[in-house]
Short mmCIF file of C-alpha atoms in Angstrom, two decimals:
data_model
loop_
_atom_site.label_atom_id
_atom_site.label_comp_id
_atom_site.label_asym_id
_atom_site.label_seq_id
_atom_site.Cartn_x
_atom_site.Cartn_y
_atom_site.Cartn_z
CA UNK I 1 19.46 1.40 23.47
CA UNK I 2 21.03 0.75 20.06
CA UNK I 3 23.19 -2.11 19.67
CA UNK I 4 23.67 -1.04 15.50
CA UNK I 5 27.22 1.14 14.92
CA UNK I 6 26.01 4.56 13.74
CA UNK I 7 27.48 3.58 9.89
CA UNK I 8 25.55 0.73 8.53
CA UNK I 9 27.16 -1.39 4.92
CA UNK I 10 24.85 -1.51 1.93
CA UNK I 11 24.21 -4.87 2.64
CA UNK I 12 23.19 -4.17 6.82
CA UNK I 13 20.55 -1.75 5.73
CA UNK I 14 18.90 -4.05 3.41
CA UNK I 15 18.69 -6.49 6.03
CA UNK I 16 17.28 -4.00 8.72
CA UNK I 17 14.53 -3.05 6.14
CA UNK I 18 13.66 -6.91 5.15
CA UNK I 19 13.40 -7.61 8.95
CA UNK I 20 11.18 -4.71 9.60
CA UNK I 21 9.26 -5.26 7.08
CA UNK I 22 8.31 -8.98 8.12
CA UNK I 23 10.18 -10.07 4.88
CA UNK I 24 12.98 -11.92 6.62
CA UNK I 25 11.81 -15.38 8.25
CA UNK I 26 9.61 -17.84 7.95
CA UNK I 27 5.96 -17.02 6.52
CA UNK I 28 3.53 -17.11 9.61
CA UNK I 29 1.69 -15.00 11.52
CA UNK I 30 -2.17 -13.21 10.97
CA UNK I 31 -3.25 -10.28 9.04
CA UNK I 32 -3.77 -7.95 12.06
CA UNK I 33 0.10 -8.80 13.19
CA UNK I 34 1.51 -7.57 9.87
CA UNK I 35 -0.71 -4.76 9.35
CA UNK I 36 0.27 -3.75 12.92
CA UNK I 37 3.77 -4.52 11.96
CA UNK I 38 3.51 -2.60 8.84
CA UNK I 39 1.27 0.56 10.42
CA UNK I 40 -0.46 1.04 6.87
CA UNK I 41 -1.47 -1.62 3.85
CA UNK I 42 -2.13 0.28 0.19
CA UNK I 43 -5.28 -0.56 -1.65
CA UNK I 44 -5.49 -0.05 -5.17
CA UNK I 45 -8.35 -0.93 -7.89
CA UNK I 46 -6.28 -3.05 -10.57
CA UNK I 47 -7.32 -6.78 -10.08
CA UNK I 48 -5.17 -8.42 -13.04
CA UNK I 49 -3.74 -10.68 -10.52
CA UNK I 50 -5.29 -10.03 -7.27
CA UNK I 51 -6.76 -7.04 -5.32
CA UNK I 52 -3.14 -5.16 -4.09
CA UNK I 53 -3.83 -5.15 -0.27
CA UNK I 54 -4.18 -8.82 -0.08
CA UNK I 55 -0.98 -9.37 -2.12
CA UNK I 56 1.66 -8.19 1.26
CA UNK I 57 0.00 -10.68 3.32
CA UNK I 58 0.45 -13.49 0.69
CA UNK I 59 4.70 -12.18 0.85
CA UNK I 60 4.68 -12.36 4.69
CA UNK I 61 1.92 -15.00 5.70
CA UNK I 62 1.99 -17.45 3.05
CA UNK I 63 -1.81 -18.92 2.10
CA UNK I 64 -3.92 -17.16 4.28
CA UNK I 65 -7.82 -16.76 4.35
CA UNK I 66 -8.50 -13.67 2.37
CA UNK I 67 -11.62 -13.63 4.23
CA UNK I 68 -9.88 -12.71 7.62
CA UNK I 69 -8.95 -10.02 5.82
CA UNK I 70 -12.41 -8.53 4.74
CA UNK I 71 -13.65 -9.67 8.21
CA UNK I 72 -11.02 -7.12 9.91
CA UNK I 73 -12.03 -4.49 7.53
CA UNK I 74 -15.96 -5.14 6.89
CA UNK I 75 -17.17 -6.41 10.59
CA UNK I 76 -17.25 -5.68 13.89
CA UNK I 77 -15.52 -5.63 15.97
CA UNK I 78 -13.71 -3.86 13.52
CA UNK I 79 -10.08 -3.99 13.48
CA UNK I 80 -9.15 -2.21 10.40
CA UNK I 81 -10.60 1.29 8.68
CA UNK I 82 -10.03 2.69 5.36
CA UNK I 83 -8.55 6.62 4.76
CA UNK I 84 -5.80 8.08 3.18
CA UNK I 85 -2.30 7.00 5.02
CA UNK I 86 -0.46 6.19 2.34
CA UNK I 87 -2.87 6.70 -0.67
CA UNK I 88 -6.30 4.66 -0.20
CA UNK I 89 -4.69 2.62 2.69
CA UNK I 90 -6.27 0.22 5.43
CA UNK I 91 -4.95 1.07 8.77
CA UNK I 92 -5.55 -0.36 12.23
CA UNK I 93 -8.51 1.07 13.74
CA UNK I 94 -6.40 2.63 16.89
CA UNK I 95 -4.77 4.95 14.60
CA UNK I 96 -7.51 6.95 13.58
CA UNK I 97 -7.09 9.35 15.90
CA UNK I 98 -3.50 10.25 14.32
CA UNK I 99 -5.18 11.02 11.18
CA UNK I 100 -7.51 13.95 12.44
CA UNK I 101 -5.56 16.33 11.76
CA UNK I 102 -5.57 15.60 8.18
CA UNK I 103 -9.68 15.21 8.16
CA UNK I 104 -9.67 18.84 9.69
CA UNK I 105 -7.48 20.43 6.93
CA UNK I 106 -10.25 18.59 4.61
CA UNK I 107 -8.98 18.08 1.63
CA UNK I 108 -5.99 19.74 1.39
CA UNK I 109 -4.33 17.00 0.04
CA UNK I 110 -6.90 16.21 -2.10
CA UNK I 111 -7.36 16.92 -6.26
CA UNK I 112 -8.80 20.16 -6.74
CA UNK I 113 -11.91 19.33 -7.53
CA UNK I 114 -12.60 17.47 -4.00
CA UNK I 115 -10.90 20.53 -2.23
CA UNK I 116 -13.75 23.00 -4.28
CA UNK I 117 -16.15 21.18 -2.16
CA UNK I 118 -15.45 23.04 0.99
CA UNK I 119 -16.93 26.39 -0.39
CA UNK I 120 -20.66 24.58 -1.19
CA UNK I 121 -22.20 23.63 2.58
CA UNK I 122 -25.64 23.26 1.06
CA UNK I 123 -24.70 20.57 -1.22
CA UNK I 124 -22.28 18.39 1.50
CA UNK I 125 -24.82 18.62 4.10
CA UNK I 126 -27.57 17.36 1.67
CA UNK I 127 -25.12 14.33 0.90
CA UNK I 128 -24.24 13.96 4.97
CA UNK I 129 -27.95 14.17 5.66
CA UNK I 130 -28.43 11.47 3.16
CA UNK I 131 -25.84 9.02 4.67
CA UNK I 132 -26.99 9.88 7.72
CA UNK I 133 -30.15 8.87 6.45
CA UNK I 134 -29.27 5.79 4.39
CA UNK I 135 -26.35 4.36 5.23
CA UNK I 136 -24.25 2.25 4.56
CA UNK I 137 -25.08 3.79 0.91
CA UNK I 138 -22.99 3.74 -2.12
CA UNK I 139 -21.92 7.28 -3.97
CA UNK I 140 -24.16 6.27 -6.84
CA UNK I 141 -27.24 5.64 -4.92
CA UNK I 142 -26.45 9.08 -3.51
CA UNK I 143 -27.33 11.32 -7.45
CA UNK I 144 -30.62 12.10 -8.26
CA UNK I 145 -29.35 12.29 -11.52
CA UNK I 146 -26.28 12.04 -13.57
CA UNK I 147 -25.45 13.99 -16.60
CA UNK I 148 -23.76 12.34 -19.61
CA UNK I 149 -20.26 12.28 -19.15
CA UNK I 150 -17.44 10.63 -20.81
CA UNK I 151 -16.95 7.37 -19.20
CA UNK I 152 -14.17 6.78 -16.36
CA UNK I 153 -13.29 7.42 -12.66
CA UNK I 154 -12.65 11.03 -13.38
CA UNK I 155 -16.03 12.14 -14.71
CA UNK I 156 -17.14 12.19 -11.19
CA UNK I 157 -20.35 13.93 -10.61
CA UNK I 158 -21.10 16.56 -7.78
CA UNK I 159 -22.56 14.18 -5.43
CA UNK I 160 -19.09 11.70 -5.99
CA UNK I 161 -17.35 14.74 -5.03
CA UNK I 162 -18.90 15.62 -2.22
CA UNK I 163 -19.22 12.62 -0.64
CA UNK I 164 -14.80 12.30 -1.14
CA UNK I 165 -14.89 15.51 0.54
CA UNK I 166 -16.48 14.23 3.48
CA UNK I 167 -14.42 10.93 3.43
CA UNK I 168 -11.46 13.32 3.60
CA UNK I 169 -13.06 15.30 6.28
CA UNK I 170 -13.96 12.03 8.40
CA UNK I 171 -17.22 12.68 8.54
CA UNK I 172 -18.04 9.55 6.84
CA UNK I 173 -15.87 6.55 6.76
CA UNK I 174 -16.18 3.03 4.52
CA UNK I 175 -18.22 0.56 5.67
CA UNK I 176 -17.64 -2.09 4.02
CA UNK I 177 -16.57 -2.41 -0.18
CA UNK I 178 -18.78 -4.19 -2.44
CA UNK I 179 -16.24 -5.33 -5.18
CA UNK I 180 -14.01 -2.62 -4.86
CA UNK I 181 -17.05 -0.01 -4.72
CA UNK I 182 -17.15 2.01 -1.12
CA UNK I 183 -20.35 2.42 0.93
CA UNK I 184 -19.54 4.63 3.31
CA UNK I 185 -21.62 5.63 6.60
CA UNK I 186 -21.31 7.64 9.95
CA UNK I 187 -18.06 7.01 11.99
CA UNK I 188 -19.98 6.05 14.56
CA UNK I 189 -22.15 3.52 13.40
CA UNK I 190 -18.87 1.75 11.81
CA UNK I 191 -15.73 2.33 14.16
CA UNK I 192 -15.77 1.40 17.75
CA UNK I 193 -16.98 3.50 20.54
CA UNK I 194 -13.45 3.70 22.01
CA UNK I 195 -12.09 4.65 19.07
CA UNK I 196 -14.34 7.61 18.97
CA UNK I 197 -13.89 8.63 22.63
CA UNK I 198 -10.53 8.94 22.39
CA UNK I 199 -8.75 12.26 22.38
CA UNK I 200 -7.93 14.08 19.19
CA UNK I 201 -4.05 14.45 19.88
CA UNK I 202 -2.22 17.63 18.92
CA UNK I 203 -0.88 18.08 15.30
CA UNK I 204 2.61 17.59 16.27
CA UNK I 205 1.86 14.95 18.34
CA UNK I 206 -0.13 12.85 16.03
CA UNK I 207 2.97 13.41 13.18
CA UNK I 208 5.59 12.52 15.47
CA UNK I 209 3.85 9.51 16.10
CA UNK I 210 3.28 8.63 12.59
CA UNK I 211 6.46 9.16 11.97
CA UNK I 212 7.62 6.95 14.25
CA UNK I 213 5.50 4.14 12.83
CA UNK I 214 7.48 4.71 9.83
CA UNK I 215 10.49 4.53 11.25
CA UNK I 216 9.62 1.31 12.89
CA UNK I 217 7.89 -0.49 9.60
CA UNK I 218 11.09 1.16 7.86
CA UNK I 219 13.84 0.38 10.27
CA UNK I 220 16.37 2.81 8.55
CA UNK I 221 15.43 5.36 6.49
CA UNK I 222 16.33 9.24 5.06
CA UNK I 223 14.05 11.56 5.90
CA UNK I 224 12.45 11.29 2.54
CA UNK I 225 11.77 7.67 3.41
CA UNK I 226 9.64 8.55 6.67
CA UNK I 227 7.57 11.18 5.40
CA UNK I 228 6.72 9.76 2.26
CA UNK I 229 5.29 6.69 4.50
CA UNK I 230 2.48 8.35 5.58
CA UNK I 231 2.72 11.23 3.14
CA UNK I 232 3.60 13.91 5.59
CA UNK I 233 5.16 16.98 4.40
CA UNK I 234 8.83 17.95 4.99
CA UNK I 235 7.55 20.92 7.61
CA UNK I 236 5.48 18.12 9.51
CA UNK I 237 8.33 15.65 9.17
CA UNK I 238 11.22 17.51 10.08
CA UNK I 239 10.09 18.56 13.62
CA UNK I 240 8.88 15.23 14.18
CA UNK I 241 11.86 13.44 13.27
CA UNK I 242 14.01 16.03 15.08
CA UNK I 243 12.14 15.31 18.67
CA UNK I 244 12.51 11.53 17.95
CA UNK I 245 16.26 11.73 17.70
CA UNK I 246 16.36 13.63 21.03
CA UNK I 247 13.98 10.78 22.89
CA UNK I 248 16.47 8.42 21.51
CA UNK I 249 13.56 6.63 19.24
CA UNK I 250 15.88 7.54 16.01
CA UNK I 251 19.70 7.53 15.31
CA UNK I 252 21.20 9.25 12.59
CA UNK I 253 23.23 6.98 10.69
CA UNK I 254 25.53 7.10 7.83
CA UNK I 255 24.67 4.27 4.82
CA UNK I 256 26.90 2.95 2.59
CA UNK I 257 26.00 4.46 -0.85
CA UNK I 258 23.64 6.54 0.65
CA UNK I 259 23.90 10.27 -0.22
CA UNK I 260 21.41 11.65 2.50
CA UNK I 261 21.23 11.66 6.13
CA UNK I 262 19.54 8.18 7.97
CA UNK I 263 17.76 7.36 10.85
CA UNK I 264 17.53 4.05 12.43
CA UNK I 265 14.93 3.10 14.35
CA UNK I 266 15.53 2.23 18.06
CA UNK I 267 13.64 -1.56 17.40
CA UNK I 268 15.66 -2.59 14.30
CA UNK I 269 17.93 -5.25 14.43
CA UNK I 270 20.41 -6.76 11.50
CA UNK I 271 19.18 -9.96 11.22
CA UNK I 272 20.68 -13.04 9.08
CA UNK I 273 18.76 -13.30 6.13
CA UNK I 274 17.69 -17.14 4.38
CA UNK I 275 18.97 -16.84 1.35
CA UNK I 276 15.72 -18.97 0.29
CA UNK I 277 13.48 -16.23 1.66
CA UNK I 278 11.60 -15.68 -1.22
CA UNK I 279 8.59 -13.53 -1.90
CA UNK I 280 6.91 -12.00 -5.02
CA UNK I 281 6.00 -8.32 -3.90
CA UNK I 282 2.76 -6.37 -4.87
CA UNK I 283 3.74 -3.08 -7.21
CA UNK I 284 2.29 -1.33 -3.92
CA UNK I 285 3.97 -3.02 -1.44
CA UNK I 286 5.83 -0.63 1.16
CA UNK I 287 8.87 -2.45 0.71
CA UNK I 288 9.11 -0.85 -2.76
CA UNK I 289 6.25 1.47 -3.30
CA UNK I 290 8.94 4.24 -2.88
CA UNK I 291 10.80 3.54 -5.74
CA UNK I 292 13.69 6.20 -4.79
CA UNK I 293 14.19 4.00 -2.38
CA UNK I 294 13.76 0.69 -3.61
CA UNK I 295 16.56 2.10 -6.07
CA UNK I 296 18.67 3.00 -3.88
CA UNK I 297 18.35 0.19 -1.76
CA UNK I 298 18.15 -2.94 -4.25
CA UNK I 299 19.93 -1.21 -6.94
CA UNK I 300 16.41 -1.89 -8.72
CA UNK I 301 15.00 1.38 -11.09
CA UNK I 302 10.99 0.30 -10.31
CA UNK I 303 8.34 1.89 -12.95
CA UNK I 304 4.39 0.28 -12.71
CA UNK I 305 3.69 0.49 -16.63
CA UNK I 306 0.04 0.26 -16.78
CA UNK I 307 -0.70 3.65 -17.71
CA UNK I 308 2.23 3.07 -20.36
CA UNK I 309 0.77 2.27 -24.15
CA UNK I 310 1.77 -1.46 -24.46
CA UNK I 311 4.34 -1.12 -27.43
CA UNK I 312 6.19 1.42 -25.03
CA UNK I 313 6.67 -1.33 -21.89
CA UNK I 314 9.91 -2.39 -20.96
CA UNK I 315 8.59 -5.44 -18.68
CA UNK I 316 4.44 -5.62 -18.69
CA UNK I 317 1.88 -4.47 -17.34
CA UNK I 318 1.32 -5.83 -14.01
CA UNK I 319 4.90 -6.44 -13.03
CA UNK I 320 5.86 -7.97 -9.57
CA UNK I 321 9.64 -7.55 -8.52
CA UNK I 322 10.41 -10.66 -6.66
CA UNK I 323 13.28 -10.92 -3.49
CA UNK I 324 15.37 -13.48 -2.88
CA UNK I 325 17.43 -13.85 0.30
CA UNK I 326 18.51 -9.83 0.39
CA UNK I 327 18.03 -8.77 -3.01
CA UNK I 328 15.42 -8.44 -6.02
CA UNK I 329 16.53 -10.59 -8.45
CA UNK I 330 13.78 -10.74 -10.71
CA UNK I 331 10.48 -9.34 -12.20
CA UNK I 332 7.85 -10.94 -13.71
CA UNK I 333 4.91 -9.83 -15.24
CA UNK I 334 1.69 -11.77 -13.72
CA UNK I 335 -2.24 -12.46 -14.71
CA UNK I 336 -4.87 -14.60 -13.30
CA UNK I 337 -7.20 -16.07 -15.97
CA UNK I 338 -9.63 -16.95 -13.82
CA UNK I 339 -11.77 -18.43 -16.56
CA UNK I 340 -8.83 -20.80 -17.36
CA UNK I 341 -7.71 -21.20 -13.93
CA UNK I 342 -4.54 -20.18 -14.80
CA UNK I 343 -1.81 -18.38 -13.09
CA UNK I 344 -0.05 -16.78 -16.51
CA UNK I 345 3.03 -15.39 -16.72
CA UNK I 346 3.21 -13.10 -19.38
CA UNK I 347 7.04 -11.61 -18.98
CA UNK I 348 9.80 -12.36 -16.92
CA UNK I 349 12.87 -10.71 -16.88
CA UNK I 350 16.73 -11.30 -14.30
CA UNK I 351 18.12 -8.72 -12.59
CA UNK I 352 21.85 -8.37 -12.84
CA UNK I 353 23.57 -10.67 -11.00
CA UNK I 354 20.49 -12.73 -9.77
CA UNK I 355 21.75 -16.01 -8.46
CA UNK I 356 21.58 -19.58 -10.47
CA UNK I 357 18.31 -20.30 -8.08
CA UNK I 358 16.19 -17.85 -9.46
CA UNK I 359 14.01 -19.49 -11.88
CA UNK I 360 13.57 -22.80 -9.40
CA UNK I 361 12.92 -19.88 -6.65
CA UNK I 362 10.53 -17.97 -8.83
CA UNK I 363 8.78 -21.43 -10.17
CA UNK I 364 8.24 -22.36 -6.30
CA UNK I 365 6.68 -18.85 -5.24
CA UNK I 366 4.32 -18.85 -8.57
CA UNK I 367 2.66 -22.49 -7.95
CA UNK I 368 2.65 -21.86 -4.45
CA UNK I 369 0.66 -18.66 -5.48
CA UNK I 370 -1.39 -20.10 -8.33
CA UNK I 371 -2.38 -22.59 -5.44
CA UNK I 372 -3.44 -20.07 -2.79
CA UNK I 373 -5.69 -17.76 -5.42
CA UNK I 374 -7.60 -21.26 -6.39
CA UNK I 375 -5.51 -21.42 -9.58
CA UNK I 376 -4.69 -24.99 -11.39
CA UNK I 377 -1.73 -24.31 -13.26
CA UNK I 378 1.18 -21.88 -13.87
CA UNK I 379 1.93 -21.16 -17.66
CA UNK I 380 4.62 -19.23 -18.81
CA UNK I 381 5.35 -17.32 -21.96
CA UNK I 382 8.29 -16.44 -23.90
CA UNK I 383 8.83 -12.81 -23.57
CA UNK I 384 11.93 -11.90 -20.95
CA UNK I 385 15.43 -13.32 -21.00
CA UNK I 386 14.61 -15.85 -17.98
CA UNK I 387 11.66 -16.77 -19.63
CA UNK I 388 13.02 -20.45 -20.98
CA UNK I 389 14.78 -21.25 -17.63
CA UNK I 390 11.51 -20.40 -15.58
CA UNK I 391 9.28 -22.50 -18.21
CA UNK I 392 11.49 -26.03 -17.55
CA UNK I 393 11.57 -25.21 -13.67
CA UNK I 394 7.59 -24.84 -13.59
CA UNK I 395 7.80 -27.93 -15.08
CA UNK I 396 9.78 -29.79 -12.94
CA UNK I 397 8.10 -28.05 -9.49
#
C-alpha cells in the first residue's frame, strides 16, 4: 500500500506536505476540489488584505471568482457550511455529520461565557423560537435591548451568547454572512435534506474519520499535527490514530529532525517540486496555521503580530510567509488600499538562505495578486532587508 520507506529526509516530508496540500503543481482546479482536498478552510474577520478563507484558494487556484466561493457557502444547493473545525472554518457540507458529536457536548470547547448558556433553557429557547420564527436573522436583530457596554466583540450581550450556544449546539447554522456578520437559521431550512437524514455516526467513529482527513490534507504528520487539524483532543486522537495504523490508513514513520513519532498517510506521495512554485500563504492557511509545525518543517518561527503594539513588531502586521519551490523564503507584510487601488507592501523581510529569485518570485506573485483583488498597482516600502531588491523587480515585472 505504501510505496514511501518508513524514514522520510527533511526535505521528503516537506514535499509530501506541499503535495497534499495542493501547493505543489500548477494552479488549477475549483474551490470545492481544494476545500475537499483540504477537508477544512479557516475564516477569520481581519480584511487588511483580503477576507482569510479566500486567500488558500488564491495559493492553489490562481485568479478565481470569489463569487464561486460565496455561492458554495451562501446558496443552494449548498456545498459548503460554516462551524467550528478548525476555529470558525467552512467545511464541505457531507461532513457535518462528523461534527455532531461536538454540537452534543455544546459548548465544551467554547469560552466560558458561551458554555454558561447551557444552565438558562428559558432564555435559548426564546432565541431558538425567534430564529425559528425569523430567520435567516442576524444576532443583533435578535436583543430587545442592549445595555451600554464598552465597545468590541467581547461585550457580547445575552442574546449574542445564546445564540453562539446554539451555533455550537447545531441547532442553528449560518445562512449566509452579510460582510462578515452571520445570520444564522434552522439546519433544515439551510443544509440539504440528505445531509440531515444521514446517520449521526458514533463518537469514535466520527474522530477516526476526522482524523483521517487530517492525515490525508497533512500527508505526514506527529500526532500533534492531526489532532490539532480539527482540534481534537489527545484522548479522541490517540484511539483514532491507533485504529488507523492497524487498517493500514497510517504508517509510523521516522523524520529527519523530527523529535516525535509520524504518521504518513496511505495517499501521500513524494512528488518533485517546481522550484518556481510560488505562492504567498494566508497567516491561516493550514499549511502553516500550526506554527510548531511550520517550524519544524520550514525551519520558519511564525508569530501573526496584530494583537502586538506596533513599536513591538518584528515584521508587520498582516504578514504573509511566502514558498518557493520547497521552502519559505520570505515574508512580507501586505495591505490593500482599496481607495488607492493599491496593493502596498508595507515590510518585507528574506529568510535565511532564500534563493537569488526571491524578489523577481515575490514581485510576480504580488502583481499577479494586486491583479486578481481588482488592484492597479503594487507599491513597496522600505522597511525589511529585501525591501530595495523587491522595489526594482516590481518595477521591471
Amino acid at each position: 500500500m505504501f510505496g514511501v520507506k518508513a524514514e522520510l529526509s527533511a526535505r521528503e516530508a516537506r514535499a509530501i506536505a506541499i503535495a497534499a496540500q495542493g501547493l505543489a503543481g500548477p494552479r488549477g482546479g475549483t474551490v470545492l476540489d481544494m476545500i475537499d482536498r483540504l477537508g477544512v478552510v479557516q475564516m477569520d474577520s481581519v480584511n487588511v488584505l483580503a477576507r482569510s478563507h479566500y486567500l488558500p484558494a488564491w495559493s492553489r487556484l490562481g485568479a478565481y471568482d470569489v463569487r464561486e466561493f460565496d455561492r458554495s457557502s451562501h446558496e443552494a444547493p449548498r456545498a459548503l457550511f460554516e462551524y467550528w473545525g478548525h476555529e470558525a472554518s467552512l467545511l464541505p457540507v457531507e461532513s457535518q455529520p462528523l461534527f455532531r458529536w461536538r454540537m452534543a457536548r455544546a459548548g465544551e470547547h467554547a469560552w466560558s461565557r458561551i458554555r454558561t448558556m447551557r444552565r438558562r433553557r428559558a432564555l435559548v429557547g426564546k432565541v431558538l423560537a425567534m430564529v425559528a420564527e425569523r430567520g435567516p436573522v442576524r444576532a443583533g436583530e435578535l436583543e430587545a435591548s442592549r445595555k451600554p457596554t464598552k465597545p468590541g466583540w467581547w461585550e457580547w450581550s445575552d442574546a449574542k451568547i445564546a445564540i453562539e450556544w446554539l451555533f455550537w449546539s447545531g441547532q442553528v447554522t449560518s445562512a449566509r454572512r452579510r460582510g462578515f456578520e452571520r445570520l444564522y437559521d434552522l439546519p433544515e431550512r439551510v443544509l440539504p435534506a440528505a445531509v440531515i437524514a444521514t446517520p449521526t455516526p458514533t463518537e469514535a467513529d466520527a474522530q477516526r474519520a476526522l482524523i483521517e482527513r487530517a492525515g490525508r490534507a497533512l500527508g505526514v504528520a506527529t500526532e500533534l499535527d492531526l489532532r490539532d487539524y480539527f482540534r481534537l483532543k489527545p484522548a479522541m486522537a490517540r484511539p483514532a490514530i491507533a485504529a488507523l495504523v492497524e487498517s493500514g490508513v497510517l504508517q509510523p514513520v521516522r523524520v529527519e529532525g523530527w523529535t516525535k513519532p509520524a504518521y504518513l498517510h496511505a495517499a501521500a506521495t513524494v512528488p518533485a517540486i517546481d522550484p518556481a512554485r510560488a505562492a504567498l500563504l494566508s497567516p491561516f492557511d493550514s499549511l502553516v496555521w500550526c506554527r510548531e509545525r511550520t517550524e519544524r518543517m520550514f525551519g520558519m518561527r511564525y508569530r501573526l503580530e496584530i494583537y502586538t503594539p506596533q513599536p513591538k513588531r518584528v515584521h508587520g502586521y498582516y504578514v504573509l510567509p511566502f514558498l518557493l519551490g520547497d521552502a519559505l523564503v520570505a515574508r512580507v507584510d501586505l495591505k490593500a488600499d482599496r481607495d488607492a487601488r493599491v496593493l502596498c507592501v508595507q515590510a518585507v523581510h528574506a529568510e535565511p538562505g532564500a534563493p537569488p529569485t526571491t524578489a523577481s518570485a515575490l514581485a510576480a506573485e504580488l502583481v499577479a495578486m494586486a491583479s486578481w483583488l481588482g488592484l492597479e498597482r503594487v507599491t513597496v516600502e522600505r522597511r525589511g532587508d529585501l525591501a530595495t531588491r523587491l522595489r526594482a523587480a516590481v518595477r521591471s515585472s
